PDB file of C-alpha atoms and ligand atoms in Angstrom:
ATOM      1  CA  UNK B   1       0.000   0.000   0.000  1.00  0.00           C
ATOM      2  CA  UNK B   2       2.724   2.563   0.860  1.00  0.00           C
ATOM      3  CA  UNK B   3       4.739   1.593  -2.219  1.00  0.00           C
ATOM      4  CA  UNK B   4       1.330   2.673  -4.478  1.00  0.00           C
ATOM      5  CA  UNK B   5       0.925   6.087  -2.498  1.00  0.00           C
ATOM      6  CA  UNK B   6       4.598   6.808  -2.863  1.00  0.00           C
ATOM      7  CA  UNK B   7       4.838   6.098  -6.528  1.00  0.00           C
ATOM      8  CA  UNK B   8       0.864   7.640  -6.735  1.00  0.00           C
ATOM      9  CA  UNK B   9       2.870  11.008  -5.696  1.00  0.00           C
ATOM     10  CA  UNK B  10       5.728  10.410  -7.981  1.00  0.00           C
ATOM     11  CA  UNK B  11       4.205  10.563 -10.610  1.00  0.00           C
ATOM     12  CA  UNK B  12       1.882  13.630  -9.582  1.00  0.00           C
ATOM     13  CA  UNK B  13       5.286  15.689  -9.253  1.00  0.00           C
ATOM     14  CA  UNK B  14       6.002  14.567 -12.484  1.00  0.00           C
ATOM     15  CA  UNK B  15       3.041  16.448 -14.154  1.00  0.00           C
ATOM     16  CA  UNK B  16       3.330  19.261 -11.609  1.00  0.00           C
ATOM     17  CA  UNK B  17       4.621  21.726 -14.406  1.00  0.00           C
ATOM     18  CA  UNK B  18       1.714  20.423 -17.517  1.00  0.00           C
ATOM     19  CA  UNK B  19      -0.576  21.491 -14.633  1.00  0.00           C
ATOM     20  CA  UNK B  20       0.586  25.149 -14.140  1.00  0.00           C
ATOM     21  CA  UNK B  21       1.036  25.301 -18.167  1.00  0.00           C
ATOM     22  CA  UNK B  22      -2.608  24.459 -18.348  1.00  0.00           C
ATOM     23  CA  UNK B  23      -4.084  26.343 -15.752  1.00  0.00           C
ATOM     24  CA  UNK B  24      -2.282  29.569 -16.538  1.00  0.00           C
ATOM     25  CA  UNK B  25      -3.502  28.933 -20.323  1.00  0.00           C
ATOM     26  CA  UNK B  26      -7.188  28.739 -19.092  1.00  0.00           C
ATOM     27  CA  UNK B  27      -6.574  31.914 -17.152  1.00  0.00           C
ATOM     28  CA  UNK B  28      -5.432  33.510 -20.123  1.00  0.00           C
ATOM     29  CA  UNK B  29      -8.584  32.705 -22.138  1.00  0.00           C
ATOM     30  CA  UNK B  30     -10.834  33.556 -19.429  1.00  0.00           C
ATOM     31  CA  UNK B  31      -8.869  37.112 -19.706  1.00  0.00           C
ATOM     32  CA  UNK B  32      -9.025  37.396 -23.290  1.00  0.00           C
ATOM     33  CA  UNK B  33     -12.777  36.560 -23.493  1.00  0.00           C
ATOM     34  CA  UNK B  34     -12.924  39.365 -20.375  1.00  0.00           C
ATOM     35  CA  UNK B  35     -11.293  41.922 -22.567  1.00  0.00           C
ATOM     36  CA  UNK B  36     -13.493  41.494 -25.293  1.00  0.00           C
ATOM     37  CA  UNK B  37     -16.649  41.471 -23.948  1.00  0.00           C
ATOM     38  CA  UNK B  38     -15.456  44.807 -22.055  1.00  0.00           C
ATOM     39  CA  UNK B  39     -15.098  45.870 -25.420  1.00  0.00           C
ATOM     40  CA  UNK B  40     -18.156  45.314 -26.647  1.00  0.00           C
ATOM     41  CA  UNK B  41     -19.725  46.378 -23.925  1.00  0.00           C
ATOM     42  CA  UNK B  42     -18.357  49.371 -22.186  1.00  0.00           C
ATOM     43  CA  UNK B  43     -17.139  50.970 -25.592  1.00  0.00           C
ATOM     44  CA  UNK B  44     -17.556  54.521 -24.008  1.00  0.00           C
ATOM     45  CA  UNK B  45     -19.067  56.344 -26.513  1.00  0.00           C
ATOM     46  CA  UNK B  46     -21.778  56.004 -28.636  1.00  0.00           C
ATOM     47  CA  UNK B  47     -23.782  58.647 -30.747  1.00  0.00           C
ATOM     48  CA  UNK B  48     -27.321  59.632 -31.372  1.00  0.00           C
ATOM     49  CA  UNK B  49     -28.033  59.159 -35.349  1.00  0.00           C
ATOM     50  CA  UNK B  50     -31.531  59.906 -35.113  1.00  0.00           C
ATOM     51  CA  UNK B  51     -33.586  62.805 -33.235  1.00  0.00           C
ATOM     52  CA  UNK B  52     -34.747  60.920 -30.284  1.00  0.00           C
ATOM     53  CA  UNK B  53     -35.532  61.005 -26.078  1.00  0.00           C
ATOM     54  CA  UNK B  54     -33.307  60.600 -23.724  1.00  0.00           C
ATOM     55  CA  UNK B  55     -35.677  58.517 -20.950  1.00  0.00           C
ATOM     56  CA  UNK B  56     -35.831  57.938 -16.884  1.00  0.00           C
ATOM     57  CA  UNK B  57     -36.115  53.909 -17.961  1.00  0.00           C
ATOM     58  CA  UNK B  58     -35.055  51.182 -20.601  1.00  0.00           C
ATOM     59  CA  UNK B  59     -38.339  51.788 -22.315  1.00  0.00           C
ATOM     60  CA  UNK B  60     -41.032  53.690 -24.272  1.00  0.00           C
ATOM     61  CA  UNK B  61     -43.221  53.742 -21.121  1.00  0.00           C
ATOM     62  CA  UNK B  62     -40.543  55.580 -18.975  1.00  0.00           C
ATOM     63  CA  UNK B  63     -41.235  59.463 -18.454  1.00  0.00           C
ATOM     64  CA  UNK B  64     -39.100  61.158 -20.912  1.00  0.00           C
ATOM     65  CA  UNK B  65     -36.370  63.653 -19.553  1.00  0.00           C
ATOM     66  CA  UNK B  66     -35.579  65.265 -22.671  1.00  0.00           C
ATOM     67  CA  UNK B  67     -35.092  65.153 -26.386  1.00  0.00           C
ATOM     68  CA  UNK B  68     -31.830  64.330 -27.809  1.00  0.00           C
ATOM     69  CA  UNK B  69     -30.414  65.553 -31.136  1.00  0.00           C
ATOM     70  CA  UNK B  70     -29.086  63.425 -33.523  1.00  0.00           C
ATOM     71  CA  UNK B  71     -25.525  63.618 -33.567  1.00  0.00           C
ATOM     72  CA  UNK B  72     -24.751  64.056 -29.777  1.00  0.00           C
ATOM     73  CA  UNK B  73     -22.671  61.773 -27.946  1.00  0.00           C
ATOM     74  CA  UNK B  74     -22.461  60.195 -24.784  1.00  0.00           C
ATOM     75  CA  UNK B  75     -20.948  57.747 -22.374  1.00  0.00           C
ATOM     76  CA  UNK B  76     -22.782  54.641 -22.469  1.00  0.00           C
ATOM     77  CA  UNK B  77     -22.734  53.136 -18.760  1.00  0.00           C
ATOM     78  CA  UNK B  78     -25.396  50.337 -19.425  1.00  0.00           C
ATOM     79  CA  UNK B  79     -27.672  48.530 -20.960  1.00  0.00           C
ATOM     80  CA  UNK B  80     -31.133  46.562 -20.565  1.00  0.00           C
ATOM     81  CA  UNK B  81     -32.725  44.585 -23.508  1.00  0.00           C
ATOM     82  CA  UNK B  82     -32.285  47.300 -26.583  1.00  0.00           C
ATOM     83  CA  UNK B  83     -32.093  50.273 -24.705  1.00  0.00           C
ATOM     84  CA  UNK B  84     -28.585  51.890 -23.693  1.00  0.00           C
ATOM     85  CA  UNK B  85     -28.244  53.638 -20.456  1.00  0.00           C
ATOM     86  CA  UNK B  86     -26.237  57.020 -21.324  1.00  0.00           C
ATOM     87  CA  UNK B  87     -24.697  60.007 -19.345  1.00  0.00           C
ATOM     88  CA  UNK B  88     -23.755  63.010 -21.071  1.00  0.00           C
ATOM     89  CA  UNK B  89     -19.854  63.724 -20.533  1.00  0.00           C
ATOM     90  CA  UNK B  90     -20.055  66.436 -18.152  1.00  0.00           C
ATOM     91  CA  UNK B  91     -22.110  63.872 -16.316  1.00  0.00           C
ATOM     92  CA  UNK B  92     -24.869  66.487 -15.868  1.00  0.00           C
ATOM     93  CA  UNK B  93     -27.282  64.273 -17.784  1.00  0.00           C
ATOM     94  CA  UNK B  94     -28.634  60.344 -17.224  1.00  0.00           C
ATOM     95  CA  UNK B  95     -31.154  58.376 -18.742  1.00  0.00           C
ATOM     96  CA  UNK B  96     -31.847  55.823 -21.284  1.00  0.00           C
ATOM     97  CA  UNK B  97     -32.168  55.731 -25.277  1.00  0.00           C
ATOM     98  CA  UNK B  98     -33.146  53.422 -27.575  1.00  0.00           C
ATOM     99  CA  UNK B  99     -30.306  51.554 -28.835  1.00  0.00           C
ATOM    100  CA  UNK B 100     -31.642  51.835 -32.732  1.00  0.00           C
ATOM    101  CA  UNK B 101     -31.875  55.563 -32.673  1.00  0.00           C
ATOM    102  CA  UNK B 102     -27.535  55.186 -32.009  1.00  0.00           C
ATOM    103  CA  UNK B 103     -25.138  54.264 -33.604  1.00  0.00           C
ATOM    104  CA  UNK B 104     -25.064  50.545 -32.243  1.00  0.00           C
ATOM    105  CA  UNK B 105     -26.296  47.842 -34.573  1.00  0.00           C
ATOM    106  CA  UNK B 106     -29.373  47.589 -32.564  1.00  0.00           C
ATOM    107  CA  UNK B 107     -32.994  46.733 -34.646  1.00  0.00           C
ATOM    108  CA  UNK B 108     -36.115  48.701 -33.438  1.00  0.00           C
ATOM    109  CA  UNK B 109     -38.311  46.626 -31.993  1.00  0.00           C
ATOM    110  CA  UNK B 110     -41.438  45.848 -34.307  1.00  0.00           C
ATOM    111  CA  UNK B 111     -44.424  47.839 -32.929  1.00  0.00           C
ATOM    112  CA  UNK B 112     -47.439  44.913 -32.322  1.00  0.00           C
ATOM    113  CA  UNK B 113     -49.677  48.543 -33.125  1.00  0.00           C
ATOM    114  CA  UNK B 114     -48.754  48.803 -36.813  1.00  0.00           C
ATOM    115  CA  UNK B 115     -51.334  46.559 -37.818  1.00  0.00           C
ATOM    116  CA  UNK B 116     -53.913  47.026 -35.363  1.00  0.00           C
ATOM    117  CA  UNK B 117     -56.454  45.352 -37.233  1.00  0.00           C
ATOM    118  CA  UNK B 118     -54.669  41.915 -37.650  1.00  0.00           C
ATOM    119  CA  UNK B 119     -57.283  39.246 -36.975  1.00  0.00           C
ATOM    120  CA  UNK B 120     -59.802  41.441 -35.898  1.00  0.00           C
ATOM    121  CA  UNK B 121     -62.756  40.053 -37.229  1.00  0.00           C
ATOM    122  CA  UNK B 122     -65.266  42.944 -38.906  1.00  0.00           C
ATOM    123  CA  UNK B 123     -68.520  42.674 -39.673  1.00  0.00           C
ATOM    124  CA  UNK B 124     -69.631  44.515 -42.567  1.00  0.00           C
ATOM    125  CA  UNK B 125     -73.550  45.297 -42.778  1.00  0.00           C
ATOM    126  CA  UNK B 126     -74.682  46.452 -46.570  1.00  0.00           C
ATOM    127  CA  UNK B 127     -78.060  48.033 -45.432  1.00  0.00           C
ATOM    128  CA  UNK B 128     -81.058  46.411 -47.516  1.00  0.00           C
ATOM    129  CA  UNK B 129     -80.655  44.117 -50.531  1.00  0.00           C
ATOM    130  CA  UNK B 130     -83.033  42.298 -52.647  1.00  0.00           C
ATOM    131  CA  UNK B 131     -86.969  43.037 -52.624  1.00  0.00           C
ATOM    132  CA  UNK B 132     -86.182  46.052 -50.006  1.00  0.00           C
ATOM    133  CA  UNK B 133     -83.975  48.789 -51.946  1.00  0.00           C
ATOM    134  CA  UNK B 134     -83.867  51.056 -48.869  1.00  0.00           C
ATOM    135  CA  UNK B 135     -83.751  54.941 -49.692  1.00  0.00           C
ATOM    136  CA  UNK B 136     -83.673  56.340 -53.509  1.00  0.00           C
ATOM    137  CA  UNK B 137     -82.620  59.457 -55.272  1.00  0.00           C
ATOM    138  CA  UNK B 138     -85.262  61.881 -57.220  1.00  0.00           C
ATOM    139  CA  UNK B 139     -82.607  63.065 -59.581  1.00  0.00           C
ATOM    140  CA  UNK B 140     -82.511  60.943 -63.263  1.00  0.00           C
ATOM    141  CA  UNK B 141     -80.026  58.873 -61.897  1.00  0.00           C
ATOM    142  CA  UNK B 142     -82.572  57.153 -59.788  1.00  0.00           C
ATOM    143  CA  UNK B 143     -80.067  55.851 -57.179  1.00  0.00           C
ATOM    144  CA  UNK B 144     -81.011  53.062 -54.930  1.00  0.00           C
ATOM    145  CA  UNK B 145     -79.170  52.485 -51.465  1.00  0.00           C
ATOM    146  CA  UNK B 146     -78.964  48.912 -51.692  1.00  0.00           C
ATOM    147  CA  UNK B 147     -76.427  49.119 -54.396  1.00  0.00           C
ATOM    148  CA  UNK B 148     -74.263  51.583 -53.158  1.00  0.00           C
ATOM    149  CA  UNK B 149     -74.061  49.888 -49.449  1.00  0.00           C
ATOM    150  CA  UNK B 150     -73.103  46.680 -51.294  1.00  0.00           C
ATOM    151  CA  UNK B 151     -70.776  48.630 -53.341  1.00  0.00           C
ATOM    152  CA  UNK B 152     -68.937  49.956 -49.977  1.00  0.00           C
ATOM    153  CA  UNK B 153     -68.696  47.001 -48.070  1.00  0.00           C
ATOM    154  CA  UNK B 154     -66.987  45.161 -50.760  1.00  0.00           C
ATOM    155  CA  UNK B 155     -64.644  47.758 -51.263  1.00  0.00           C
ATOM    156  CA  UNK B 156     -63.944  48.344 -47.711  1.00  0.00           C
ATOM    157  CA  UNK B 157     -63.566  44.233 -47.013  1.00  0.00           C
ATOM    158  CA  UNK B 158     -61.012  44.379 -49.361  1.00  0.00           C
ATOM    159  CA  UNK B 159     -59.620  47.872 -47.819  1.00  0.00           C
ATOM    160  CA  UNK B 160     -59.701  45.772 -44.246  1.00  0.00           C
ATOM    161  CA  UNK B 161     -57.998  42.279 -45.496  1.00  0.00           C
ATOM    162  CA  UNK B 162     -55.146  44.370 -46.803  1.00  0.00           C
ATOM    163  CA  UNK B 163     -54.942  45.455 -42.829  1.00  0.00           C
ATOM    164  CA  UNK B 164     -54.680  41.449 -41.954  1.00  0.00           C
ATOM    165  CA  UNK B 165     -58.279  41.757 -40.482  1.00  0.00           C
ATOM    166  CA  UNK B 166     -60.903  38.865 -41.032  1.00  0.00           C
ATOM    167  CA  UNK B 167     -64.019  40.375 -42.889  1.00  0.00           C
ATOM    168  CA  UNK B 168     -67.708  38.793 -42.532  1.00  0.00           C
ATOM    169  CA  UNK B 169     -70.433  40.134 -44.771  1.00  0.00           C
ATOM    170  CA  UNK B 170     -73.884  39.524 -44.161  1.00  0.00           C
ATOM    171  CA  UNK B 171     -74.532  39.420 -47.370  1.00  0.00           C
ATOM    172  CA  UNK B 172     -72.801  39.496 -50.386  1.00  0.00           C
ATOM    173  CA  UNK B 173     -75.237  39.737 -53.166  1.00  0.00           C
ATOM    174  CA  UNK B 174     -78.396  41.631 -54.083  1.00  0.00           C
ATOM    175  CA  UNK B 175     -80.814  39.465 -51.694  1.00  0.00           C
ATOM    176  CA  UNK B 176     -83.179  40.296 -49.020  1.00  0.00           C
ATOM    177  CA  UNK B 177     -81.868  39.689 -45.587  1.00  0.00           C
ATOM    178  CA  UNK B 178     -84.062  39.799 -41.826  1.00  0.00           C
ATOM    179  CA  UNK B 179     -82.351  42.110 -39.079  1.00  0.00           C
ATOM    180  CA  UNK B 180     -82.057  39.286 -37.327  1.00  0.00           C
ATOM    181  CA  UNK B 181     -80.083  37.302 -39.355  1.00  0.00           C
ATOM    182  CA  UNK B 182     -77.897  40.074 -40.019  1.00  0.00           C
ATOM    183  CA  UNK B 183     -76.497  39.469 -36.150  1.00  0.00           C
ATOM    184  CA  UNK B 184     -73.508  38.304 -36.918  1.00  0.00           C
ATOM    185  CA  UNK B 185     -70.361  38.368 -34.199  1.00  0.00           C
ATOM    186  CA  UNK B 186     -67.002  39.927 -34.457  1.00  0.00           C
ATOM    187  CA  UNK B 187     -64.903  42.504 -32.897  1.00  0.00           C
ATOM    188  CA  UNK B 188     -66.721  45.377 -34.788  1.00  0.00           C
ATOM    189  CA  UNK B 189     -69.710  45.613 -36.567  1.00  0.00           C
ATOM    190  CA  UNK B 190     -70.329  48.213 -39.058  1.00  0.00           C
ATOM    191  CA  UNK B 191     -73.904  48.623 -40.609  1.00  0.00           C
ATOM    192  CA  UNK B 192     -73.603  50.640 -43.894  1.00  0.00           C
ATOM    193  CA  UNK B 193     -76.547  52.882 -44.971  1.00  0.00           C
ATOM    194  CA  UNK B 194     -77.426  56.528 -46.731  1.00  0.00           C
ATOM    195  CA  UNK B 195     -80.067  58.636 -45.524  1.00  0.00           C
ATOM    196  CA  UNK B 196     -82.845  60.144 -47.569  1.00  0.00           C
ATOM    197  CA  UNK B 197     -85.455  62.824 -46.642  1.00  0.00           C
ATOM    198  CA  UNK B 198     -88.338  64.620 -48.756  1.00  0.00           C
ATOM    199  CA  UNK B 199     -86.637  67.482 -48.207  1.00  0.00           C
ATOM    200  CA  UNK B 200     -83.530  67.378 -50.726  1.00  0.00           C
ATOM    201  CA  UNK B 201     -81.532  69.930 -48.531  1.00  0.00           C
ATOM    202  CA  UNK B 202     -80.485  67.525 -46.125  1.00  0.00           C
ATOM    203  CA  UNK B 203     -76.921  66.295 -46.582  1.00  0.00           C
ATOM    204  CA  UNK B 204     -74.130  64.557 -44.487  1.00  0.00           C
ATOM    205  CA  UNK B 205     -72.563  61.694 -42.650  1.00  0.00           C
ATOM    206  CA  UNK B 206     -73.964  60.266 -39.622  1.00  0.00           C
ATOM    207  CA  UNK B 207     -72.493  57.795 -37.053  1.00  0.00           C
ATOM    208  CA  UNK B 208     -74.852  55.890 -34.472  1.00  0.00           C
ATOM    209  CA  UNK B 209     -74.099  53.984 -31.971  1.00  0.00           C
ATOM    210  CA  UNK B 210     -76.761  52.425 -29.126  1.00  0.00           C
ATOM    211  CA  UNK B 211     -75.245  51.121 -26.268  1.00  0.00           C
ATOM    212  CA  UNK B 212     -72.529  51.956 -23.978  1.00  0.00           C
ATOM    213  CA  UNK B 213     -69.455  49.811 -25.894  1.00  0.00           C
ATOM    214  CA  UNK B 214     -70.792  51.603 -29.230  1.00  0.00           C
ATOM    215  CA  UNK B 215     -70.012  54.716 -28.540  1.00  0.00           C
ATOM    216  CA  UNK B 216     -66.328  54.979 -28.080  1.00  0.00           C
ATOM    217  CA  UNK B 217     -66.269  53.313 -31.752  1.00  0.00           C
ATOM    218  CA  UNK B 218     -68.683  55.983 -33.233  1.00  0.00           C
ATOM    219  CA  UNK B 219     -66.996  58.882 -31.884  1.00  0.00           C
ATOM    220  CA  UNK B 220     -63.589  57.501 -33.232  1.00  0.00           C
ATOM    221  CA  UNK B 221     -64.985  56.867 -36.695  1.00  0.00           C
ATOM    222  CA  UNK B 222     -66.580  60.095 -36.586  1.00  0.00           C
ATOM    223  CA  UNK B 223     -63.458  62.309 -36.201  1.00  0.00           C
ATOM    224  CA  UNK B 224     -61.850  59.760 -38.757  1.00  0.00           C
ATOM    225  CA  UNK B 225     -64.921  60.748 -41.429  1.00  0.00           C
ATOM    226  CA  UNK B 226     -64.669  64.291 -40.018  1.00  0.00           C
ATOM    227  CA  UNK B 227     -60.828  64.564 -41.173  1.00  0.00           C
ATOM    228  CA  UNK B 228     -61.014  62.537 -44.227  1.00  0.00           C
ATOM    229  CA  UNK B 229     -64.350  62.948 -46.555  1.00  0.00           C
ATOM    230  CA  UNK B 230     -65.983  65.665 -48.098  1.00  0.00           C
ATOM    231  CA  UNK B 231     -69.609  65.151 -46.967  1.00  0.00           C
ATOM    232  CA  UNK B 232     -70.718  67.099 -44.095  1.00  0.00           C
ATOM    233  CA  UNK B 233     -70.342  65.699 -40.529  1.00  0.00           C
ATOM    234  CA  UNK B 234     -73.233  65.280 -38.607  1.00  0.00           C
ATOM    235  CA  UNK B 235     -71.448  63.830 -35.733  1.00  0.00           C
ATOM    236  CA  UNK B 236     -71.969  60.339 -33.663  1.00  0.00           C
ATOM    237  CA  UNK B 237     -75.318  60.323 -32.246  1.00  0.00           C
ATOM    238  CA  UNK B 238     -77.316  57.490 -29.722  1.00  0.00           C
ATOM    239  CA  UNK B 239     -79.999  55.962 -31.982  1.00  0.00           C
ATOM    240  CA  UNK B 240     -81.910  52.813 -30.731  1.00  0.00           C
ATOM    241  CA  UNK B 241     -81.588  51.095 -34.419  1.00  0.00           C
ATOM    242  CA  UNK B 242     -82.679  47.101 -34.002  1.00  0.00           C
ATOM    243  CA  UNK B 243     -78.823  45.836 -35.648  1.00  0.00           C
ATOM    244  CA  UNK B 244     -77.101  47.913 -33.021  1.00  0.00           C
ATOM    245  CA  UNK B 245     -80.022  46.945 -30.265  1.00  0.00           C
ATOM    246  CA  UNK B 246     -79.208  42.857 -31.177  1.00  0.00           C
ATOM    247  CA  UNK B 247     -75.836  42.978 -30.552  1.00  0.00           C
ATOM    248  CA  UNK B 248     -73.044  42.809 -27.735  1.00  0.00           C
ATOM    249  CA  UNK B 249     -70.193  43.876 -29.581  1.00  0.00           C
ATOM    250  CA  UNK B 250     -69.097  47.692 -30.557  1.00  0.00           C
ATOM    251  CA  UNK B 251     -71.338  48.283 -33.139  1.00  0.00           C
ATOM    252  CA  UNK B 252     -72.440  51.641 -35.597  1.00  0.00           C
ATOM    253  CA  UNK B 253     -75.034  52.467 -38.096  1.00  0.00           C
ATOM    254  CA  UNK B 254     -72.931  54.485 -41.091  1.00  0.00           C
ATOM    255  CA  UNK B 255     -74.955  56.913 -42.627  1.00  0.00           C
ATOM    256  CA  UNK B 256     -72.854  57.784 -45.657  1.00  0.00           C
ATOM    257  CA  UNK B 257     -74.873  60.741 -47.009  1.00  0.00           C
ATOM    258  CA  UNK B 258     -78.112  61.633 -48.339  1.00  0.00           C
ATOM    259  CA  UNK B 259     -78.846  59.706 -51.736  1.00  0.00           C
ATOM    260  CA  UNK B 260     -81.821  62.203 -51.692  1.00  0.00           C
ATOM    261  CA  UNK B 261     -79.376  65.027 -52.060  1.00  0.00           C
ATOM    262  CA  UNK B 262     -78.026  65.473 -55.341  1.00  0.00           C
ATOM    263  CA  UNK B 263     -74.727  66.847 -54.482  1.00  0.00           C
ATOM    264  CA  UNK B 264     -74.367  63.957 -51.728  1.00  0.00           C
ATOM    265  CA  UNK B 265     -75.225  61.904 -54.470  1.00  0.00           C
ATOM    266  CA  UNK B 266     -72.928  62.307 -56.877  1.00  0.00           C
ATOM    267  CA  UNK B 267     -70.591  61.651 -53.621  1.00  0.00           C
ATOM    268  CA  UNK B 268     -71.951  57.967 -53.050  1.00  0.00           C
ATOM    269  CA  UNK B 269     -72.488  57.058 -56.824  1.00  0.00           C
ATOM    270  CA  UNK B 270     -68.750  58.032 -57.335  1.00  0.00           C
ATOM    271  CA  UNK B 271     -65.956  55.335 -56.721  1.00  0.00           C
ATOM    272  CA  UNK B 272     -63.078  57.953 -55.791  1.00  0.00           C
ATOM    273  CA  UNK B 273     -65.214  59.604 -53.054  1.00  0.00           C
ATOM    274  CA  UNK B 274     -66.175  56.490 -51.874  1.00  0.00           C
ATOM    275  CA  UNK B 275     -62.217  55.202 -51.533  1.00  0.00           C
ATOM    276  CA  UNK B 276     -61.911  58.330 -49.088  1.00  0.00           C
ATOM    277  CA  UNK B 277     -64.913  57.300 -47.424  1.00  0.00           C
ATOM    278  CA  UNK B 278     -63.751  53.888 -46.852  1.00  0.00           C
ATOM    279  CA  UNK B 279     -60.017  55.125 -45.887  1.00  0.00           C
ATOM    280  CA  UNK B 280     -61.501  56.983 -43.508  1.00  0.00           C
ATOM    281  CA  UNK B 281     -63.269  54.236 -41.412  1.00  0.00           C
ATOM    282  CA  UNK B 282     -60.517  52.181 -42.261  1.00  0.00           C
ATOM    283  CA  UNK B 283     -58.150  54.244 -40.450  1.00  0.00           C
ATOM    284  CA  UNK B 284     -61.536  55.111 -37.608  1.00  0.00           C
ATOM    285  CA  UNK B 285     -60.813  51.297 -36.983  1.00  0.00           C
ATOM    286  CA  UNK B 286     -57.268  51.716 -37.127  1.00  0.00           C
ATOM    287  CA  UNK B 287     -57.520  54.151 -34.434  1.00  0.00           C
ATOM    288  CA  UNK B 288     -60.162  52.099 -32.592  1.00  0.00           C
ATOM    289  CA  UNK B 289     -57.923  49.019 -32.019  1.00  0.00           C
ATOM    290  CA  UNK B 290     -54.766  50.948 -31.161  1.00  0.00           C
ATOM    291  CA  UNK B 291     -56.474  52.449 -28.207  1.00  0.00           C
TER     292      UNK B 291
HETATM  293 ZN1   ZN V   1     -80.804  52.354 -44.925  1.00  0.00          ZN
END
């Protein structure tokens, strides 16, 4: 036994020196690696290439503290996720930038907002259809309502599926179609109508809503129609209509202008007014779903 321990420690003393050669060589990687990540790191100064805020957190949601101009520099001390935390060489300023607006290869983060409308399922409305025409024009154009709200809900489904948002019509042809079947579920429902009165003078866009969750959808669309189209804004108003009654989910009644009133008219029988019509809600919705 004593014979095997003393030739055990031999033959340790032996490899005595491999074993400093090897750790010392691990120590010297371990520095290397040190060095370079203190490199990439702590490399002291980085520059603004894009007008941005300097921020009291490594975020968007953080209070900004002030803008920053492009082209300013600073000493980067940290760094959390994409943001860099920064202090301005005379150390009188601190607080945190995004790391794309500098000059570190740093990707902005995709904003989830810039397609609000992806999956959102829509329900579009086309007021009347088939054996009911709905409201009609007394100029020689003879305008019916059913056409034209057929007319722009196709054109706005095909506005919405460019958005990545699921469209349902409930209905898709010239047919005749109960309120009640027209309840159909989604995230949004839009019913799509024009108005008419005896009196040719009237003229506008109306928004409806019924309950509660309608309104906030109205009002939105409202201001979008109010910025955007040419027809008169009559404003979101509380109307107790029967498809905005049936429902549970944020629902309006469009009223896209008076096909009694010729100038109106001309609005709702032409395609290119209708497009800014249809941008308009689209970008209502838009709005809506980025809240
Ligand atoms: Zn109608």
């Amino acid at each position: 036994m004593n014979k095997f321990i003393a030739r055990l420690e031999k033959h340790k003393m032996k490899n005595f020196p491999m074993l400093i050669i090897a750790i010392a060589f691990v120590i010297f990687i371990i520095m290397i690696i040190g060095f370079l990540n203190q490199n990439d790191e702590d490399s002291s100064t980085i520059y603004v290439t894009e007008d941005a805020e300097l921020r009291t957190g490594p975020s968007a949601a953080y209070p900004e503290i002030k803008s920053i101009d492009k082209g300013q520099h600073f000493h980067k001390i940290g760094k959390t996720g994409k943001w860099i935390e920064v202090v301005s060489n005379n150390k009188k300023e601190k607080g945190w930038v995004a790391g794309w607006h500098t000059n570190l290869d740093i990707q902005a983060d995709t904003n989830p907002n810039e397609k609000p409308l992806k999956d959102k399922t829509i329900v579009l409305d086309p007021g009347h259809g088939g054996s009911d025409q709905g409201a009609s024009s007394n100029t020689s154009k003879k305008s019916t309502e059913k056409v034209y709200t057929l007319k722009t809900a196709k054109e706005l489904k095909s506005l919405l599926e460019k958005e990545g948002a699921k469209v349902k019509m409930t209905r898709e042809v010239d047919e005749y179609v109960t309120l009640d079947d027209r309840n159909i579920k989604g995230d949004a429902y839009i019913s799509i109508h024009n108005d008419s009165l005896k009196s040719s003078k009237a003229n506008g866009s109306t928004v409806y809503w019924f309950k509660d969750n309608q309104k906030a959808l109205a009002e939105t669309l409202s201001a979008s129609l109010q910025k955007k189209a040419l027809l008169t804004n009559k404003g979101a108003r509380q109307e107790n209509f029967q498809v905005l009654r049936q429902t549970n989910v944020p629902a309006v009644l469009l009223e896209l202008g008076y096909i009694s009133n010729p100038t109106d008219e001309d609005m709702i029988t032409d395609q290119l007014h209708r497009q800014i019509l249809e941008k308009a809600v689209v970008d209502g919705l838009r709005a809506y779903f980025s809240q």
